[in-house]
Structure formats: C-alpha cells, structure tokens
PDB file of C-alpha atoms in Angstrom:
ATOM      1  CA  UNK A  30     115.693 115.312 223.541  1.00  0.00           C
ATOM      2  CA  UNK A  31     116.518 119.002 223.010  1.00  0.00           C
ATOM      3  CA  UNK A  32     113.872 121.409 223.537  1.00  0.00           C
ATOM      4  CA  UNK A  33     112.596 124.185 221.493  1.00  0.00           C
ATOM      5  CA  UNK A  34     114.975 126.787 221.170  1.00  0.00           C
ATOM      6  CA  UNK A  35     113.190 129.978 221.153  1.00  0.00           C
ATOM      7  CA  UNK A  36     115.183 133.859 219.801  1.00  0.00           C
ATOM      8  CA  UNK A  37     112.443 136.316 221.180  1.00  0.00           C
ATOM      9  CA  UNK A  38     112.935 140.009 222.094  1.00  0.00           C
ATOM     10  CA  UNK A  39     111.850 143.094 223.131  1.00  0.00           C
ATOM     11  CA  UNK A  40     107.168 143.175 223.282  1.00  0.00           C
ATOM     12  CA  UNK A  41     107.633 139.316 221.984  1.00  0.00           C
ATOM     13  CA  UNK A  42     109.658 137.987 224.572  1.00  0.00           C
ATOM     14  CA  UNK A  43     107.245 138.827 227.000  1.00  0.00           C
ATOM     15  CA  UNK A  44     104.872 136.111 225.961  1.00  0.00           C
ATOM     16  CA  UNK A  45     107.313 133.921 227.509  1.00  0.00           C
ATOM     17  CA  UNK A  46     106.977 135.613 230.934  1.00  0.00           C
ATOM     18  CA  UNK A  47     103.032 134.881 230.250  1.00  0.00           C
ATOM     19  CA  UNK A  48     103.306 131.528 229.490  1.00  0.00           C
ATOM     20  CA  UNK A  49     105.615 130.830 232.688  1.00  0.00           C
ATOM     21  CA  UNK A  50     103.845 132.216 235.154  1.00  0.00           C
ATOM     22  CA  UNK A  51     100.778 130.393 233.923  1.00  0.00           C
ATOM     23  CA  UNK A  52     102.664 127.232 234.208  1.00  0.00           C
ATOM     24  CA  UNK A  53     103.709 127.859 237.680  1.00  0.00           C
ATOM     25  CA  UNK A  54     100.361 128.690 238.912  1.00  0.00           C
ATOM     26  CA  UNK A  55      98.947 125.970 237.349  1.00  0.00           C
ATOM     27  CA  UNK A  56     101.642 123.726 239.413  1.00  0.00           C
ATOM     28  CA  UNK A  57      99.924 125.085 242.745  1.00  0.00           C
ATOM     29  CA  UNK A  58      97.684 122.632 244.465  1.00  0.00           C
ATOM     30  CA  UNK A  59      94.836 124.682 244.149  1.00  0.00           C
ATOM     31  CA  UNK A  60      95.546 126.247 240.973  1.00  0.00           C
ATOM     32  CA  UNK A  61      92.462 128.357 239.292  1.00  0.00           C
ATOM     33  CA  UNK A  62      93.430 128.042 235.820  1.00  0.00           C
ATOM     34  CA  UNK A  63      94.851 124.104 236.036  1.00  0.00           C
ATOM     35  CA  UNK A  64      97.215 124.471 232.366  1.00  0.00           C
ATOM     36  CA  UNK A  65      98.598 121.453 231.699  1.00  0.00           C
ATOM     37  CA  UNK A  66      99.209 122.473 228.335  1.00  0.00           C
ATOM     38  CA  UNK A  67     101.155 125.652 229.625  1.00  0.00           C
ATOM     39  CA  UNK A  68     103.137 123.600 231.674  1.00  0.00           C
ATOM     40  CA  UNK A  69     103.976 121.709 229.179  1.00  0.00           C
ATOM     41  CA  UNK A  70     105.030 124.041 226.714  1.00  0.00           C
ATOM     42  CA  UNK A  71     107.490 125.531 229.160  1.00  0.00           C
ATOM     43  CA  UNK A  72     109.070 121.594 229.667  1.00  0.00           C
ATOM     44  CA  UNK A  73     109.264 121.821 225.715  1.00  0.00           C
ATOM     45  CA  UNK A  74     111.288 125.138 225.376  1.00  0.00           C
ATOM     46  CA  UNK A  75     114.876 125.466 225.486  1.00  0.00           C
ATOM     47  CA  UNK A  76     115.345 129.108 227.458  1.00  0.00           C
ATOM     48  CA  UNK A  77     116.237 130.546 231.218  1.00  0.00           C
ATOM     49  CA  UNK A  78     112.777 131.320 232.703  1.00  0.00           C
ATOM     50  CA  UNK A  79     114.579 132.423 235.474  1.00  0.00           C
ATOM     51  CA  UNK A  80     115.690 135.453 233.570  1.00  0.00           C
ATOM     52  CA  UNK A  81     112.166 136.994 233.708  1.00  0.00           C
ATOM     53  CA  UNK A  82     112.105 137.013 237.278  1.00  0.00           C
ATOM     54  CA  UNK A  83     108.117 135.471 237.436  1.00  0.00           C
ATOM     55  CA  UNK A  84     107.298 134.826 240.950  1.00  0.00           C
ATOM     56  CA  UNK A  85     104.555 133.045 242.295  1.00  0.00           C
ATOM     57  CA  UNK A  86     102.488 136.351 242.853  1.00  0.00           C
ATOM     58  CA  UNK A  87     103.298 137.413 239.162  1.00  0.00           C
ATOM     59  CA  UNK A  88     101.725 133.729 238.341  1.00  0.00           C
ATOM     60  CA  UNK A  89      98.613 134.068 240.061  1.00  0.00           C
ATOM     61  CA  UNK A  90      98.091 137.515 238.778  1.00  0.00           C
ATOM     62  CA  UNK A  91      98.337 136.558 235.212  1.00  0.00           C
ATOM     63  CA  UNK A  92      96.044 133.434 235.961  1.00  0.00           C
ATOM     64  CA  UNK A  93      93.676 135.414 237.561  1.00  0.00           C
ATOM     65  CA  UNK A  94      93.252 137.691 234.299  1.00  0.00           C
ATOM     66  CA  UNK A  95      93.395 134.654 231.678  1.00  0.00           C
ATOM     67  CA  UNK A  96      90.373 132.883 233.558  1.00  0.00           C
ATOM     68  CA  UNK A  97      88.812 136.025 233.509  1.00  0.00           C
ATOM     69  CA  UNK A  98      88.721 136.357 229.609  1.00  0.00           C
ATOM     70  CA  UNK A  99      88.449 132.732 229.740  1.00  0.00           C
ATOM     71  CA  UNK A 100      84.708 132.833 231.236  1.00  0.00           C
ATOM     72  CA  UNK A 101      83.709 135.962 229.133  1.00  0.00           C
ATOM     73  CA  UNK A 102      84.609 134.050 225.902  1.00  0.00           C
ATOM     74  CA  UNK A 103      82.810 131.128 227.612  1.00  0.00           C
ATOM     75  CA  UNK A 104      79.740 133.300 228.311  1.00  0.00           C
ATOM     76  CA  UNK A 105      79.586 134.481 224.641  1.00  0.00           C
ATOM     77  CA  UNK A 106      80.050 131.391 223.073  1.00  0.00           C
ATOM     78  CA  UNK A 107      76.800 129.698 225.085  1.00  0.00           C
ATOM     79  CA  UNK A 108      74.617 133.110 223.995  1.00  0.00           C
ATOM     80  CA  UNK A 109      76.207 132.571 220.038  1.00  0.00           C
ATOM     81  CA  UNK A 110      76.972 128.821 219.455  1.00  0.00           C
ATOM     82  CA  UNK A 111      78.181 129.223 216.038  1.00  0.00           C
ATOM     83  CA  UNK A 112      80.625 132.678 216.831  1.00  0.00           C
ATOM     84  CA  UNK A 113      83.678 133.583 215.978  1.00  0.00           C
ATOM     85  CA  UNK A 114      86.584 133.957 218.538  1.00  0.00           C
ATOM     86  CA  UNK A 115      89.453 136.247 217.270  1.00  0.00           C
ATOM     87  CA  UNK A 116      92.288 135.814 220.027  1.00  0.00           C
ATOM     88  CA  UNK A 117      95.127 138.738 218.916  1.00  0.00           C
ATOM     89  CA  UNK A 118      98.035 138.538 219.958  1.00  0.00           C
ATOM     90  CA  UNK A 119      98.376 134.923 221.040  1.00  0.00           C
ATOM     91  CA  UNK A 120     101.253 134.232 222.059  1.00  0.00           C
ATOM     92  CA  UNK A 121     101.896 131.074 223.111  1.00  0.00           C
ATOM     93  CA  UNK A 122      98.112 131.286 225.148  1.00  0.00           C
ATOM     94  CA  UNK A 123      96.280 127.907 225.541  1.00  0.00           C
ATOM     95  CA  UNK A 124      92.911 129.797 225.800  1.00  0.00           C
ATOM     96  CA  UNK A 125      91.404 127.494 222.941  1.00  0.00           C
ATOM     97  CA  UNK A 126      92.352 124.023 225.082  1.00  0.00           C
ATOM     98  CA  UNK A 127      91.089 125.822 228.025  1.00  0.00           C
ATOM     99  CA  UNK A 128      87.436 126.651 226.535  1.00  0.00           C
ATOM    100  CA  UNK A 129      87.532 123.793 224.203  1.00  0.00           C
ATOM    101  CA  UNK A 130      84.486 125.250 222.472  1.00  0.00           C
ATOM    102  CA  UNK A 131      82.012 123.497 220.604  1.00  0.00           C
ATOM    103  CA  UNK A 132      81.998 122.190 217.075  1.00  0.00           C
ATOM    104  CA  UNK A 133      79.929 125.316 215.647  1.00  0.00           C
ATOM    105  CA  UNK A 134      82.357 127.888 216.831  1.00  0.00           C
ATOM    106  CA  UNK A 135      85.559 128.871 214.614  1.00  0.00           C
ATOM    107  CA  UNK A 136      88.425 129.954 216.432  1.00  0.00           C
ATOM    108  CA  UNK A 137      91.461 132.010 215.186  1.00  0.00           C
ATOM    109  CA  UNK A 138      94.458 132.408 216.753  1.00  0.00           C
ATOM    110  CA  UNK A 139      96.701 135.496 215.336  1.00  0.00           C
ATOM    111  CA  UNK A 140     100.460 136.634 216.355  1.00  0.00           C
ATOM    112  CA  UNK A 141     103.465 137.268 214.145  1.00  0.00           C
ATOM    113  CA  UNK A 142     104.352 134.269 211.775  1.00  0.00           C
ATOM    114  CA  UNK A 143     107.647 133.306 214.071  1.00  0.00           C
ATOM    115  CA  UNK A 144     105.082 132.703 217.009  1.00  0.00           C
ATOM    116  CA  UNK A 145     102.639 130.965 214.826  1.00  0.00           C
ATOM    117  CA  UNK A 146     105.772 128.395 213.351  1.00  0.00           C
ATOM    118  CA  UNK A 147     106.216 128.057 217.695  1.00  0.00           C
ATOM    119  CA  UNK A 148     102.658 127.248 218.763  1.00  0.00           C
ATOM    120  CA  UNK A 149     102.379 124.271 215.444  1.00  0.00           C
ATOM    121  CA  UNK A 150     105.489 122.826 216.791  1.00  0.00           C
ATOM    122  CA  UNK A 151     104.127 123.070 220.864  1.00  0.00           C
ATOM    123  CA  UNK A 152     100.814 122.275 220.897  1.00  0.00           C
ATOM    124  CA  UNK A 153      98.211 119.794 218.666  1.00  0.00           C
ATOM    125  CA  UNK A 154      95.982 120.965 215.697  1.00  0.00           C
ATOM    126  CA  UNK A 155      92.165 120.775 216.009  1.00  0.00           C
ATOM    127  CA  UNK A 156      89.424 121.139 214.082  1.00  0.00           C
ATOM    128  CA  UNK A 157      87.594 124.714 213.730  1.00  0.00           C
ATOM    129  CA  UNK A 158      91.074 126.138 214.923  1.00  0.00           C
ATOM    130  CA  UNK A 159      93.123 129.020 212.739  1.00  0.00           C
ATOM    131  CA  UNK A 160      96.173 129.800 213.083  1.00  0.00           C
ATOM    132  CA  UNK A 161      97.386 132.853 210.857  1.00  0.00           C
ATOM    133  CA  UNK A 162     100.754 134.224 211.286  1.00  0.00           C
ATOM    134  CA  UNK A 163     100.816 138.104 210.667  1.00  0.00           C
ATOM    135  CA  UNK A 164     100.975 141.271 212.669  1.00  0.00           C
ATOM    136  CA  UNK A 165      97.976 142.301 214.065  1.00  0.00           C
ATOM    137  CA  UNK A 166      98.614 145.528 212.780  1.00  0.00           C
ATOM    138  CA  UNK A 167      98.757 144.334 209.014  1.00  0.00           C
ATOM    139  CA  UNK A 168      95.607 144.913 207.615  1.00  0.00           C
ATOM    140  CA  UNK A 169      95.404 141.853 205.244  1.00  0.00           C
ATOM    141  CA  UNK A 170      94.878 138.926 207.680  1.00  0.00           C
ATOM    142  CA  UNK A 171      91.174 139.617 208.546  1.00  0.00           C
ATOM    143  CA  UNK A 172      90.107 138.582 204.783  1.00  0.00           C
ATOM    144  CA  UNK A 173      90.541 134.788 205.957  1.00  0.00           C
ATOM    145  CA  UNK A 174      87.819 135.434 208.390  1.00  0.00           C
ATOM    146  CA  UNK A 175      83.975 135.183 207.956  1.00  0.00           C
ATOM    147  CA  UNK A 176      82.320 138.557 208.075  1.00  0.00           C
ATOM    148  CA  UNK A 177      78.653 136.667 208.675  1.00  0.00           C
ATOM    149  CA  UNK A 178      78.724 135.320 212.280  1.00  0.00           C
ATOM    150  CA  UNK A 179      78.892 136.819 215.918  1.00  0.00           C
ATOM    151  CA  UNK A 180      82.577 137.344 216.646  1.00  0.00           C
ATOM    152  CA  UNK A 181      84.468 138.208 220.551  1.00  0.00           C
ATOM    153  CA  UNK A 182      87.455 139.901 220.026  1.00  0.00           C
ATOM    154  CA  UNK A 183      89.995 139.040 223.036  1.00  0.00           C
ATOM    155  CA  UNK A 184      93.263 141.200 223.134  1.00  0.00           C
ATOM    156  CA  UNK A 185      94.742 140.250 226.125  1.00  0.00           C
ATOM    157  CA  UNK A 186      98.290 142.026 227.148  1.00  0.00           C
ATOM    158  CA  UNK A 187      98.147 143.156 223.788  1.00  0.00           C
ATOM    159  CA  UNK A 188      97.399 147.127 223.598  1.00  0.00           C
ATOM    160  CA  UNK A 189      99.933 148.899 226.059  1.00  0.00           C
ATOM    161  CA  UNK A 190     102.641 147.435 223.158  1.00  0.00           C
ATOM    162  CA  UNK A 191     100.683 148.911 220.228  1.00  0.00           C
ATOM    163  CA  UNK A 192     101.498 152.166 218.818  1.00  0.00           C
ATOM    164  CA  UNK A 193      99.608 154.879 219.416  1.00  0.00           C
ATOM    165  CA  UNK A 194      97.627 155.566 216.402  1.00  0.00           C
ATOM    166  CA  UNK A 195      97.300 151.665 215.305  1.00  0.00           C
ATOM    167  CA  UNK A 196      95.513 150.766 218.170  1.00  0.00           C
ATOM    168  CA  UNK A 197      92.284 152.540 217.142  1.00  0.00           C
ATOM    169  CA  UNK A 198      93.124 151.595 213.154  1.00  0.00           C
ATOM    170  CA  UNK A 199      92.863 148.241 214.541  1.00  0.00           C
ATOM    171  CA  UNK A 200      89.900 148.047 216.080  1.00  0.00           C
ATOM    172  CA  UNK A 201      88.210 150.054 212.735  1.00  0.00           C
ATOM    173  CA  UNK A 202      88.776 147.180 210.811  1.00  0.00           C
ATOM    174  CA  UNK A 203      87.356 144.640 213.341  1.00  0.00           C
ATOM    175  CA  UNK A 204      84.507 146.507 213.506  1.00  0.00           C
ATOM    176  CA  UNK A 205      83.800 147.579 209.712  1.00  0.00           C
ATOM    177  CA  UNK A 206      84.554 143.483 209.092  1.00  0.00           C
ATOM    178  CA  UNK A 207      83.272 141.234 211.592  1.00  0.00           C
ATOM    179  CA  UNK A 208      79.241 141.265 211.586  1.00  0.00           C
ATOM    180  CA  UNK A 209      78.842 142.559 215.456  1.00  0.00           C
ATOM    181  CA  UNK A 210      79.563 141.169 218.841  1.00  0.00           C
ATOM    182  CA  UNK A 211      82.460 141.789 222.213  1.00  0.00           C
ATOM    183  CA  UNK A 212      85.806 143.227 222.365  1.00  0.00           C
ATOM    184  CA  UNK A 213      87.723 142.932 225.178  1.00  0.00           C
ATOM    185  CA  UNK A 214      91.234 143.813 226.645  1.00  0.00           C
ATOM    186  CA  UNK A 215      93.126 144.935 229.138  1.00  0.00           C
ATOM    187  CA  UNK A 216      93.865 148.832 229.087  1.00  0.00           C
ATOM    188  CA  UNK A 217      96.521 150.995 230.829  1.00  0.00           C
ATOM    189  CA  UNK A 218      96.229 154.679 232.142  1.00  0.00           C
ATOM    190  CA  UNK A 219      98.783 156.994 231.484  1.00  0.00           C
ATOM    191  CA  UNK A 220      99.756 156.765 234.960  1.00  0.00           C
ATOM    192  CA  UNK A 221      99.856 152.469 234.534  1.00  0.00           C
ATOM    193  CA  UNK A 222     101.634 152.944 231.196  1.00  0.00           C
ATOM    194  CA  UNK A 223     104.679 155.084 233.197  1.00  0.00           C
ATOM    195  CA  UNK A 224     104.305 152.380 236.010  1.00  0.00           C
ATOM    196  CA  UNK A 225     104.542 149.176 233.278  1.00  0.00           C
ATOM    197  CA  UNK A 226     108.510 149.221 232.986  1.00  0.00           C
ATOM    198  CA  UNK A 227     109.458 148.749 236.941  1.00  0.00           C
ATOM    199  CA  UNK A 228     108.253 145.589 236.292  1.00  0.00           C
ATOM    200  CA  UNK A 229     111.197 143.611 236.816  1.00  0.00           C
ATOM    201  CA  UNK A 230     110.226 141.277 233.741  1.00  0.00           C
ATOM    202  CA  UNK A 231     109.280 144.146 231.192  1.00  0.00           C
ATOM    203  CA  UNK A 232     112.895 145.375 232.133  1.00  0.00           C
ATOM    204  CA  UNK A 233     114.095 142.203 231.276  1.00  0.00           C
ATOM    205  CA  UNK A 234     112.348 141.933 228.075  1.00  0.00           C
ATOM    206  CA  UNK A 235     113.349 145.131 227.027  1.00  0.00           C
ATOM    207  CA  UNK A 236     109.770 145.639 225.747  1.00  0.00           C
ATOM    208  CA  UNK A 237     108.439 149.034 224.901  1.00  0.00           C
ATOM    209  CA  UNK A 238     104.800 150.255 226.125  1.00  0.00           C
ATOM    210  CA  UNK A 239     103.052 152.959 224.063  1.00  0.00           C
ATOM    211  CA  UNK A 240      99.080 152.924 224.057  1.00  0.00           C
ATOM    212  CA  UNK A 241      97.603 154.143 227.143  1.00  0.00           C
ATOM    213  CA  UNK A 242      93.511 154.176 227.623  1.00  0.00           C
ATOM    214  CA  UNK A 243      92.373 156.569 230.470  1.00  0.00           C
ATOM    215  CA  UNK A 244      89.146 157.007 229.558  1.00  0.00           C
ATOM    216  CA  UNK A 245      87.027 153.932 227.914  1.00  0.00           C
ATOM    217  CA  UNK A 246      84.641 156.284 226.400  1.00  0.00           C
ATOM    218  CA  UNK A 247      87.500 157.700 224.225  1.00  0.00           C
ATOM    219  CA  UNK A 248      87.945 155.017 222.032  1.00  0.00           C
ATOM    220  CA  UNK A 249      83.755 155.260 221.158  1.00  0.00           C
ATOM    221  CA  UNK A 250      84.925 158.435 219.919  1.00  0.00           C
ATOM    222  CA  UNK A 251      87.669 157.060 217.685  1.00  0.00           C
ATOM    223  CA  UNK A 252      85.746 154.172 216.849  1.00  0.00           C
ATOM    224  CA  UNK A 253      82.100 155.122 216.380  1.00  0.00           C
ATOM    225  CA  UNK A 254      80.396 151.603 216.293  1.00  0.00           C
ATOM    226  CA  UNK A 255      82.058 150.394 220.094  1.00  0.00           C
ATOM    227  CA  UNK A 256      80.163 150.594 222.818  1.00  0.00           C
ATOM    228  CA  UNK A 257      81.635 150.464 225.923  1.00  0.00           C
ATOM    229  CA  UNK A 258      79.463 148.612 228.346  1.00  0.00           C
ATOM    230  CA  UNK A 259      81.945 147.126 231.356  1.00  0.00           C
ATOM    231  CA  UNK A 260      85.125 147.547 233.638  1.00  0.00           C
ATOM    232  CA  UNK A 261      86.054 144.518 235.106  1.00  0.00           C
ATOM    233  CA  UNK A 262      88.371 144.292 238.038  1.00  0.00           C
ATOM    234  CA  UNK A 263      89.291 140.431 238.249  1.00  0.00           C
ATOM    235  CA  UNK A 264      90.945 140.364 242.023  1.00  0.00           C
ATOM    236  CA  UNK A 265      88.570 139.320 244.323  1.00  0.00           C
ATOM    237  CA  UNK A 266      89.788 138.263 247.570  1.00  0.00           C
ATOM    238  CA  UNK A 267      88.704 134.443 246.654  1.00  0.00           C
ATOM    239  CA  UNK A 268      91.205 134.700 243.963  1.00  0.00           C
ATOM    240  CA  UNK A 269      94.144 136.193 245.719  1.00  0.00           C
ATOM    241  CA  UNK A 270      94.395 134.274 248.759  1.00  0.00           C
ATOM    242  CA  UNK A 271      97.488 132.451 247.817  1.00  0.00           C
ATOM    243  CA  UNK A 272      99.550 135.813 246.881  1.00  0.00           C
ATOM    244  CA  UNK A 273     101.797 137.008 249.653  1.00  0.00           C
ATOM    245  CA  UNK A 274     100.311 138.987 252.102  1.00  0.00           C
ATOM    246  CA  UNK A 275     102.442 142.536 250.938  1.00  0.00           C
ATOM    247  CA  UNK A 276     100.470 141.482 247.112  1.00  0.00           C
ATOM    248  CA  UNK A 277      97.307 141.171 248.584  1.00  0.00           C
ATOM    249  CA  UNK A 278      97.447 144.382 250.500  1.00  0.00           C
ATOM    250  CA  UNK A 279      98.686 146.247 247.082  1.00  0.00           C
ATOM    251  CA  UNK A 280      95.596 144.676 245.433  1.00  0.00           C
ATOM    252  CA  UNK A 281      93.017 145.616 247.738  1.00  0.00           C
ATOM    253  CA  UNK A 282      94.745 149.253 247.324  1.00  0.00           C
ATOM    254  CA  UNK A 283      94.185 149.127 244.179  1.00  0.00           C
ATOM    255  CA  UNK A 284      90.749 147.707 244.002  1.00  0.00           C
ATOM    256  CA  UNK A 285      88.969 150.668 246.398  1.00  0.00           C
ATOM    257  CA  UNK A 286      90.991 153.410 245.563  1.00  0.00           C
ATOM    258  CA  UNK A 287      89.411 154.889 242.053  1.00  0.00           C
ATOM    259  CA  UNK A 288      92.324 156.642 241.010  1.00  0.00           C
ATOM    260  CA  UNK A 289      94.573 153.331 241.154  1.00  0.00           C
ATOM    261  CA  UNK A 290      92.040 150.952 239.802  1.00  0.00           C
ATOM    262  CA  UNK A 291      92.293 152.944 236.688  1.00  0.00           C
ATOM    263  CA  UNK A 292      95.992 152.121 236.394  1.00  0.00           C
ATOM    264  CA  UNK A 293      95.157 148.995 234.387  1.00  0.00           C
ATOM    265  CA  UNK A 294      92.001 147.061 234.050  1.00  0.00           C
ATOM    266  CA  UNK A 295      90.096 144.902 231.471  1.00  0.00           C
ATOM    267  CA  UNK A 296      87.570 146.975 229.273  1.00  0.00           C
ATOM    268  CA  UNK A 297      84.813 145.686 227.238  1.00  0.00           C
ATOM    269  CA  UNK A 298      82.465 146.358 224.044  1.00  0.00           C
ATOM    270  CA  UNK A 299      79.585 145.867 221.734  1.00  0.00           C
ATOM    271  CA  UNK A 300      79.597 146.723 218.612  1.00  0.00           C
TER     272      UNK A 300
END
C-alpha cells in the first residue's frame, strides 16, 4: 500500500525531522521515550528521511527534550485532574499517546489545517482529544477552548519560527483567555538563534528562525500576568550516554558554561 505522501516546506517541514528522529530513538534498545506511534507514522509516510540528515545523536537529543515536556505536562495534570493541555504547534507529536491522560483532562492539539488533515489520517481519534487546524498565530482558534479550568501551555520547537512581534501577541491571548496555569517552551538566545541554521536539517528545510529570548524576564515585561519561575536544562549525563562521545563532550560544554547554556533552553511560567 502507498504511504502518505506528504508536500511540506520551509518551518513545516521540519516537523518531519522531529518526528524521525523520535522514531529512531525510539528503535534503540534502551530508548527513553519508547514511540511506537512515531515509528509508525514514519512507516506510514511516503518521503526521503534521509534528506534531513537526522542522526542518532540528533534523535536522542530531540527525545531527551519531548520526555522532558512529557513529565512536566504529567506533573500538572496529577496537581489539576480536570486541566486543560494546549499543545501548539503539534506537528505530527504523539505527546497525547505518550501521557495518555485521564478522562477529566481535555486535550487540544493545534497546527496549521494541512498538518491537522495529516495527523486524522496517521494516528486514531480519542475521546477528550481536539484537534483544530489553524495558525497559532490566528487569533480565532482559542474560542473553542474552555476559559474555566487550569490549562499548561506546551510550545515545543515552536517560538524560534515565530515572528518577532507575534510571539508575545500570542502568549497575551493565552493568558487574557485561559483561567491560569504553566507555559512552557523552548527559547533561543540571540547567539542560539544565529547558531540554529548550521544545523544541517534546518538547512535542509529551508526554515527561517526569527524570535530569540535572551532574557526570560523580558517576556514578564511584555506579558504582565507570566511569571517566570524555571530554566530547565534536560541533558543529564543519564540521558546522554548513548550520544557519541564528541556530542556528549559538546553537551557537558554547554551545560557548565553559563554563557552557552543560554543558547537554547526550555523556559517556564505561571500565570
């Protein structure tokens, strides 16, 4: 049977390279994140992989930062057992089979409506699951979600691609709309932002980075109800022992030296 045929480009494409590199981690025999749906997906899709140049290293990184988000959501959802999860920029992300949260909790899943038509065709429906098809960016979307329950915002790979003055638009309207609760993403320095395109698979993509975060407290300033309250470096040594050893060397470089840890990391709010 044919696969999926997929006609991605440019910021899109790149949930591809995502999706891949969680598949082939999740191949290793002691895989962290263990994605069967990922894996999957990727048998389902009709497109050179190879193209993006993911390597195992690449894999494990990206695995590394999804099971990260994936125990923060966790953590929320046993403190708020009838939240909201608002997962932005999807892509083709198998977070929700991952947590499988409880009954109580309503989950929404939100990317542009090509990648929304992708995801109902890859993996099953559930119950308490959303899927809404729109640009983040598009202020309409949020009136199909409840305004009167606990809510974690997760933005993962999501912000470097926004531009620069929707990012903090964006998070406005969270804020003004959803009742209280976490945002999280991962953020880029100016420095990281400059850095982002010698990735060999962000040059393949032809994807273009914009938003860059140096200072967490900035966006309290933009956004007067966040709070920033965390700065989470997810690679431990436990976590990168199956990278290459010239990885692992860049990683603990960029764990202890202040200046490079700032070059991308995952931030986190109240509000």
């Amino acid at each position: 049977m044919a696969g999926e045929r997929v006609n991605l480009s440019g910021a899109r494409e790149t949930l591809l390279m995502t999706l891949y590199g969680k598949a082939l981690e999740s191949r290793l025999p002691h895989s962290l994140l263990g994605d069967r749906f990922a894996d999957e997906a990727v048998r389902k899709i009709d497109y050179d992989f190879s193209r993006l140049k993911v390597d195992t290293n690449l894999g494990i990184g990206l695995a590394i930062r999804a099971k990260t988000y994936d125990v923060r959501v966790q953590d929320f959802i046993a403190k708020n057992p009838g939240a909201i999860v608002l997962h932005l920029g999807c892509g083709l992300d198998t977070r929700i089979f991952r947590v499988d949260p409880p009954e109580g909790v309503e989950w929404f899943d939100v990317d542009f409506p090509d990648v929304i038509a992708l995801r109902r065709k890859l993996y099953p429906s559930r119950d308490h699951y959303h899927l809404v098809g729109s640009s983040v960016t598009d202020p309409d979307w949020l009136a199909e979600v409840p305004s009167n329950r606990p809510a974690v915002v997760v933005m993962e790979g999501l912000t470097p691609y926004l531009p620069v003055e929707e990012g903090p638009r964006l998070l406005s309207r969270l804020v003004a709309h959803l009742a209280g609760g976490e945002l999280m993403f991962d953020a880029y320095s100016h420095f990281g932002l400059k850095m982002l395109p010698l990735n060999p698979t962000i040059r393949a993509t032809g994807a273009e980075v914009h938003w860059a975060i140096d200072d967490p407290q900035e966006l309290e300033r933009a956004v007067p109800k966040l709070r920033f309250f965390d700065d989470i470096s997810a690679y431990s040594a436990e976590r990168t022992a199956h990278m290459s050893w010239s990885a692992k060397l860049f990683i603990g470089l960029w764990r202890h030296i202040p200046a490079l840890r700032k070059v991308g990391r995952i931030l986190r709010y109240r509000f």
